[in-house]
Amino acid sequence: MSARGKRKEDEDHVSEGDAPPKKTFRKDSDETDEIVVCEISKNRRVMVRNWQGKIVVDIREFYVKDGKQMPGKKGISLSLDQWNVLRNHVDEIDKAVNENSLGD
């Protein structure tokens, strides 16, 4: 595979034993209708923003370009309907995570 097709893995990956994510609750001044809810790690954020007239929950990796944080391709934007489905299944997700982590 070419070097262009591969990206270096994040060195700041957060594992289960790390500190909780940093909550920032701020509105970015460069982007309108964009609220950073929390920083999962140094280069990963959860944001709520207005995209093409619709509210989305955006979980995305960022990179630095010319000293400015820029959104990367790696991530997902959930519509409010998708977010509500995910939110309504948090208990089942937690249960599955706990069941799978028992063998570790």
GROMACS .gro file of N, CA and C in nm:
model
  312
    1MET      N    1   0.085  -0.118   0.000
    1MET     CA    2   0.000   0.000   0.000
    1MET      C    3   0.089   0.123   0.000
    2SER      N    4   0.048   0.226  -0.069
    2SER     CA    5   0.129   0.347  -0.079
    2SER      C    6   0.130   0.423   0.053
    3ALA      N    7   0.232   0.504   0.072
    3ALA     CA    8   0.243   0.585   0.193
    3ALA      C    9   0.129   0.686   0.201
    4ARG      N   10   0.081   0.726   0.087
    4ARG     CA   11  -0.028   0.823   0.084
    4ARG      C   12  -0.157   0.764   0.139
    5GLY      N   13  -0.179   0.634   0.119
    5GLY     CA   14  -0.301   0.569   0.163
    5GLY      C   15  -0.302   0.533   0.310
    6LYS      N   16  -0.187   0.538   0.375
    6LYS     CA   17  -0.179   0.502   0.517
    6LYS      C   18  -0.155   0.626   0.600
    7ARG      N   19  -0.220   0.632   0.715
    7ARG     CA   20  -0.199   0.741   0.808
    7ARG      C   21  -0.147   0.686   0.938
    8LYS      N   22  -0.059   0.761   1.001
    8LYS     CA   23  -0.003   0.721   1.129
    8LYS      C   24  -0.114   0.714   1.232
    9GLU      N   25  -0.116   0.608   1.311
    9GLU     CA   26  -0.217   0.592   1.415
    9GLU      C   27  -0.197   0.697   1.523
   10ASP      N   28  -0.305   0.734   1.587
   10ASP     CA   29  -0.299   0.831   1.697
   10ASP      C   30  -0.214   0.777   1.810
   11GLU      N   31  -0.124   0.858   1.859
   11GLU     CA   32  -0.043   0.820   1.973
   11GLU      C   33  -0.111   0.856   2.103
   12ASP      N   34  -0.220   0.932   2.096
   12ASP     CA   35  -0.289   0.975   2.218
   12ASP      C   36  -0.418   0.898   2.239
   13HIS      N   37  -0.421   0.775   2.193
   13HIS     CA   38  -0.540   0.692   2.205
   13HIS      C   39  -0.579   0.677   2.352
   14VAL      N   40  -0.707   0.694   2.380
   14VAL     CA   41  -0.755   0.686   2.517
   14VAL      C   42  -0.800   0.544   2.545
   15SER      N   43  -0.750   0.485   2.652
   15SER     CA   44  -0.792   0.352   2.690
   15SER      C   45  -0.887   0.360   2.807
   16GLU      N   46  -0.940   0.246   2.845
   16GLU     CA   47  -1.042   0.239   2.948
   16GLU      C   48  -0.997   0.298   3.080
   17GLY      N   49  -0.869   0.287   3.115
   17GLY     CA   50  -0.819   0.332   3.243
   17GLY      C   51  -0.781   0.479   3.247
   18ASP      N   52  -0.790   0.550   3.137
   18ASP     CA   53  -0.750   0.690   3.133
   18ASP      C   54  -0.854   0.780   3.198
   19ALA      N   55  -0.815   0.904   3.220
   19ALA     CA   56  -0.903   1.003   3.281
   19ALA      C   57  -1.025   1.028   3.191
   20PRO      N   58  -1.136   1.074   3.251
   20PRO     CA   59  -1.256   1.100   3.171
   20PRO      C   60  -1.231   1.211   3.070
   21PRO      N   61  -1.312   1.213   2.962
   21PRO     CA   62  -1.293   1.316   2.860
   21PRO      C   63  -1.315   1.456   2.916
   22LYS      N   64  -1.244   1.549   2.858
   22LYS     CA   65  -1.253   1.690   2.899
   22LYS      C   66  -1.375   1.753   2.834
   23LYS      N   67  -1.464   1.809   2.916
   23LYS     CA   68  -1.582   1.878   2.864
   23LYS      C   69  -1.550   2.025   2.848
   24THR      N   70  -1.585   2.080   2.732
   24THR     CA   71  -1.548   2.218   2.708
   24THR      C   72  -1.667   2.312   2.693
   25PHE      N   73  -1.778   2.267   2.643
   25PHE     CA   74  -1.898   2.349   2.627
   25PHE      C   75  -1.866   2.490   2.580
   26ARG      N   76  -1.812   2.499   2.462
   26ARG     CA   77  -1.781   2.631   2.407
   26ARG      C   78  -1.826   2.637   2.262
   27LYS      N   79  -1.848   2.756   2.218
   27LYS     CA   80  -1.883   2.777   2.079
   27LYS      C   81  -1.760   2.825   2.006
   28ASP      N   82  -1.721   2.756   1.900
   28ASP     CA   83  -1.603   2.797   1.824
   28ASP      C   84  -1.634   2.928   1.753
   29SER      N   85  -1.542   3.021   1.761
   29SER     CA   86  -1.565   3.153   1.701
   29SER      C   87  -1.552   3.148   1.549
   30ASP      N   88  -1.474   3.053   1.496
   30ASP     CA   89  -1.454   3.046   1.351
   30ASP      C   90  -1.575   2.988   1.278
   31GLU      N   91  -1.648   2.902   1.341
   31GLU     CA   92  -1.761   2.835   1.279
   31GLU      C   93  -1.890   2.878   1.346
   32THR      N   94  -1.993   2.905   1.269
   32THR     CA   95  -2.121   2.941   1.327
   32THR      C   96  -2.197   2.815   1.361
   33ASP      N   97  -2.278   2.820   1.465
   33ASP     CA   98  -2.362   2.710   1.509
   33ASP      C   99  -2.283   2.581   1.534
   34GLU      N  100  -2.169   2.591   1.601
   34GLU     CA  101  -2.086   2.475   1.631
   34GLU      C  102  -2.048   2.478   1.777
   35ILE      N  103  -2.085   2.374   1.852
   35ILE     CA  104  -2.055   2.367   1.994
   35ILE      C  105  -1.973   2.242   2.020
   36VAL      N  106  -1.854   2.258   2.076
   36VAL     CA  107  -1.772   2.145   2.115
   36VAL      C  108  -1.822   2.100   2.251
   37VAL      N  109  -1.876   1.978   2.257
   37VAL     CA  110  -1.932   1.926   2.380
   37VAL      C  111  -1.824   1.866   2.468
   38CYS      N  112  -1.736   1.785   2.409
   38CYS     CA  113  -1.625   1.731   2.487
   38CYS      C  114  -1.512   1.690   2.394
   39GLU      N  115  -1.393   1.687   2.452
   39GLU     CA  116  -1.276   1.638   2.381
   39GLU      C  117  -1.248   1.498   2.434
   40ILE      N  118  -1.263   1.398   2.347
   40ILE     CA  119  -1.242   1.259   2.387
   40ILE      C  120  -1.094   1.234   2.408
   41SER      N  121  -1.012   1.293   2.326
   41SER     CA  122  -0.866   1.287   2.339
   41SER      C  123  -0.810   1.412   2.273
   42LYS      N  124  -0.679   1.417   2.260
   42LYS     CA  125  -0.616   1.536   2.204
   42LYS      C  126  -0.670   1.572   2.065
   43ASN      N  127  -0.695   1.473   1.982
   43ASN     CA  128  -0.738   1.498   1.845
   43ASN      C  129  -0.879   1.448   1.813
   44ARG      N  130  -0.957   1.414   1.914
   44ARG     CA  131  -1.093   1.365   1.890
   44ARG      C  132  -1.193   1.448   1.970
   45ARG      N  133  -1.301   1.487   1.902
   45ARG     CA  134  -1.402   1.572   1.966
   45ARG      C  135  -1.543   1.524   1.935
   46VAL      N  136  -1.633   1.559   2.027
   46VAL     CA  137  -1.777   1.543   2.003
   46VAL      C  138  -1.833   1.684   1.994
   47MET      N  139  -1.901   1.711   1.883
   47MET     CA  140  -1.957   1.845   1.861
   47MET      C  141  -2.104   1.833   1.820
   48VAL      N  142  -2.177   1.936   1.849
   48VAL     CA  143  -2.312   1.952   1.796
   48VAL      C  144  -2.305   2.073   1.705
   49ARG      N  145  -2.349   2.054   1.580
   49ARG     CA  146  -2.339   2.165   1.485
   49ARG      C  147  -2.454   2.163   1.386
   50ASN      N  148  -2.466   2.274   1.317
   50ASN     CA  149  -2.565   2.288   1.212
   50ASN      C  150  -2.493   2.263   1.080
   51TRP      N  151  -2.533   2.159   1.009
   51TRP     CA  152  -2.472   2.124   0.881
   51TRP      C  153  -2.581   2.116   0.775
   52GLN      N  154  -2.571   2.200   0.676
   52GLN     CA  155  -2.669   2.211   0.567
   52GLN      C  156  -2.811   2.226   0.622
   53GLY      N  157  -2.823   2.311   0.726
   53GLY     CA  158  -2.953   2.342   0.782
   53GLY      C  159  -3.008   2.238   0.879
   54LYS      N  160  -2.930   2.133   0.911
   54LYS     CA  161  -2.976   2.028   1.003
   54LYS      C  162  -2.878   2.016   1.118
   55ILE      N  163  -2.932   1.989   1.237
   55ILE     CA  164  -2.850   1.969   1.356
   55ILE      C  165  -2.793   1.827   1.352
   56VAL      N  166  -2.661   1.814   1.372
   56VAL     CA  167  -2.596   1.683   1.375
   56VAL      C  168  -2.506   1.673   1.497
   57VAL      N  169  -2.488   1.550   1.546
   57VAL     CA  170  -2.389   1.519   1.649
   57VAL      C  171  -2.270   1.463   1.574
   58ASP      N  172  -2.158   1.531   1.582
   58ASP     CA  173  -2.040   1.499   1.503
   58ASP      C  174  -1.930   1.446   1.596
   59ILE      N  175  -1.885   1.324   1.572
   59ILE     CA  176  -1.775   1.263   1.647
   59ILE      C  177  -1.663   1.247   1.546
   60ARG      N  178  -1.554   1.322   1.565
   60ARG     CA  179  -1.456   1.334   1.458
   60ARG      C  180  -1.314   1.351   1.511
   61GLU      N  181  -1.217   1.306   1.429
   61GLU     CA  182  -1.076   1.331   1.454
   61GLU      C  183  -1.038   1.464   1.388
   62PHE      N  184  -0.944   1.533   1.450
   62PHE     CA  185  -0.895   1.660   1.398
   62PHE      C  186  -0.745   1.652   1.374
   63TYR      N  187  -0.694   1.738   1.288
   63TYR     CA  188  -0.551   1.748   1.263
   63TYR      C  189  -0.514   1.896   1.261
   64VAL      N  190  -0.386   1.924   1.275
   64VAL     CA  191  -0.339   2.063   1.277
   64VAL      C  192  -0.282   2.099   1.141
   65LYS      N  193  -0.330   2.209   1.085
   65LYS     CA  194  -0.279   2.261   0.958
   65LYS      C  195  -0.258   2.411   0.976
   66ASP      N  196  -0.136   2.456   0.952
   66ASP     CA  197  -0.101   2.597   0.967
   66ASP      C  198  -0.138   2.650   1.106
   67GLY      N  199  -0.119   2.565   1.208
   67GLY     CA  200  -0.145   2.604   1.345
   67GLY      C  201  -0.292   2.605   1.384
   68LYS      N  202  -0.380   2.558   1.297
   68LYS     CA  203  -0.523   2.559   1.323
   68LYS      C  204  -0.578   2.416   1.322
   69GLN      N  205  -0.667   2.385   1.417
   69GLN     CA  206  -0.732   2.254   1.421
   69GLN      C  207  -0.834   2.244   1.308
   70MET      N  208  -0.821   2.137   1.227
   70MET     CA  209  -0.910   2.117   1.114
   70MET      C  210  -0.977   1.980   1.126
   71PRO      N  211  -1.105   1.968   1.087
   71PRO     CA  212  -1.172   1.838   1.094
   71PRO      C  213  -1.115   1.742   0.989
   72GLY      N  214  -1.097   1.617   1.029
   72GLY     CA  215  -1.047   1.516   0.938
   72GLY      C  216  -1.160   1.435   0.876
   73LYS      N  217  -1.122   1.340   0.791
   73LYS     CA  218  -1.220   1.254   0.726
   73LYS      C  219  -1.273   1.146   0.820
   74LYS      N  220  -1.190   1.108   0.919
   74LYS     CA  221  -1.231   1.002   1.011
   74LYS      C  222  -1.330   1.056   1.111
   75GLY      N  223  -1.451   1.008   1.104
   75GLY     CA  224  -1.553   1.051   1.197
   75GLY      C  225  -1.691   1.014   1.146
   76ILE      N  226  -1.789   1.052   1.224
   76ILE     CA  227  -1.928   1.024   1.189
   76ILE      C  228  -2.014   1.142   1.232
   77SER      N  229  -2.110   1.175   1.149
   77SER     CA  230  -2.210   1.277   1.181
   77SER      C  231  -2.344   1.208   1.191
   78LEU      N  232  -2.405   1.216   1.308
   78LEU     CA  233  -2.534   1.151   1.331
   78LEU      C  234  -2.646   1.255   1.325
   79SER      N  235  -2.751   1.223   1.250
   79SER     CA  236  -2.870   1.309   1.250
   79SER      C  237  -2.934   1.298   1.389
   80LEU      N  238  -3.027   1.387   1.420
   80LEU     CA  239  -3.094   1.379   1.550
   80LEU      C  240  -3.167   1.247   1.568
   81ASP      N  241  -3.227   1.194   1.462
   81ASP     CA  242  -3.293   1.063   1.471
   81ASP      C  243  -3.193   0.953   1.504
   82GLN      N  244  -3.079   0.954   1.436
   82GLN     CA  245  -2.975   0.854   1.463
   82GLN      C  246  -2.919   0.870   1.604
   83TRP      N  247  -2.897   0.995   1.646
   83TRP     CA  248  -2.847   1.020   1.781
   83TRP      C  249  -2.944   0.966   1.885
   84ASN      N  250  -3.075   0.989   1.865
   84ASN     CA  251  -3.174   0.940   1.960
   84ASN      C  252  -3.176   0.787   1.967
   85VAL      N  253  -3.159   0.721   1.853
   85VAL     CA  254  -3.153   0.574   1.853
   85VAL      C  255  -3.033   0.528   1.934
   86LEU      N  256  -2.916   0.587   1.909
   86LEU     CA  257  -2.795   0.551   1.982
   86LEU      C  258  -2.813   0.578   2.132
   87ARG      N  259  -2.865   0.694   2.164
   87ARG     CA  260  -2.885   0.731   2.305
   87ARG      C  261  -2.980   0.636   2.376
   88ASN      N  262  -3.084   0.590   2.306
   88ASN     CA  263  -3.179   0.498   2.366
   88ASN      C  264  -3.124   0.358   2.386
   89HIS      N  265  -3.009   0.328   2.326
   89HIS     CA  266  -2.948   0.195   2.339
   89HIS      C  267  -2.820   0.196   2.422
   90VAL      N  268  -2.797   0.302   2.496
   90VAL     CA  269  -2.674   0.313   2.576
   90VAL      C  270  -2.664   0.200   2.679
   91ASP      N  271  -2.774   0.165   2.744
   91ASP     CA  272  -2.770   0.057   2.844
   91ASP      C  273  -2.728  -0.075   2.781
   92GLU      N  274  -2.781  -0.106   2.662
   92GLU     CA  275  -2.744  -0.230   2.595
   92GLU      C  276  -2.598  -0.228   2.550
   93ILE      N  277  -2.552  -0.112   2.506
   93ILE     CA  278  -2.411  -0.099   2.464
   93ILE      C  279  -2.320  -0.118   2.585
   94ASP      N  280  -2.354  -0.054   2.698
   94ASP     CA  281  -2.275  -0.071   2.821
   94ASP      C  282  -2.271  -0.217   2.864
   95LYS      N  283  -2.385  -0.284   2.856
   95LYS     CA  284  -2.392  -0.425   2.895
   95LYS      C  285  -2.301  -0.509   2.805
   96ALA      N  286  -2.304  -0.486   2.674
   96ALA     CA  287  -2.221  -0.561   2.581
   96ALA      C  288  -2.072  -0.534   2.605
   97VAL      N  289  -2.038  -0.408   2.634
   97VAL     CA  290  -1.899  -0.373   2.663
   97VAL      C  291  -1.852  -0.446   2.788
   98ASN      N  292  -1.936  -0.444   2.892
   98ASN     CA  293  -1.900  -0.512   3.017
   98ASN      C  294  -1.885  -0.662   2.998
   99GLU      N  295  -1.974  -0.723   2.920
   99GLU     CA  296  -1.966  -0.867   2.895
   99GLU      C  297  -1.839  -0.902   2.819
  100ASN      N  298  -1.802  -0.820   2.722
  100ASN     CA  299  -1.682  -0.848   2.643
  100ASN      C  300  -1.555  -0.815   2.717
  101SER      N  301  -1.560  -0.728   2.815
  101SER     CA  302  -1.438  -0.690   2.887
  101SER      C  303  -1.409  -0.784   3.003
  102LEU      N  304  -1.502  -0.873   3.038
  102LEU     CA  305  -1.480  -0.967   3.148
  102LEU      C  306  -1.366  -1.063   3.119
  103GLY      N  307  -1.345  -1.097   2.994
  103GLY     CA  308  -1.240  -1.192   2.957
  103GLY      C  309  -1.102  -1.129   2.952
  104ASP      N  310  -1.093  -0.998   2.964
  104ASP     CA  311  -0.962  -0.931   2.953
  104ASP      C  312  -0.882  -0.940   3.079
   0.00000   0.00000   0.00000
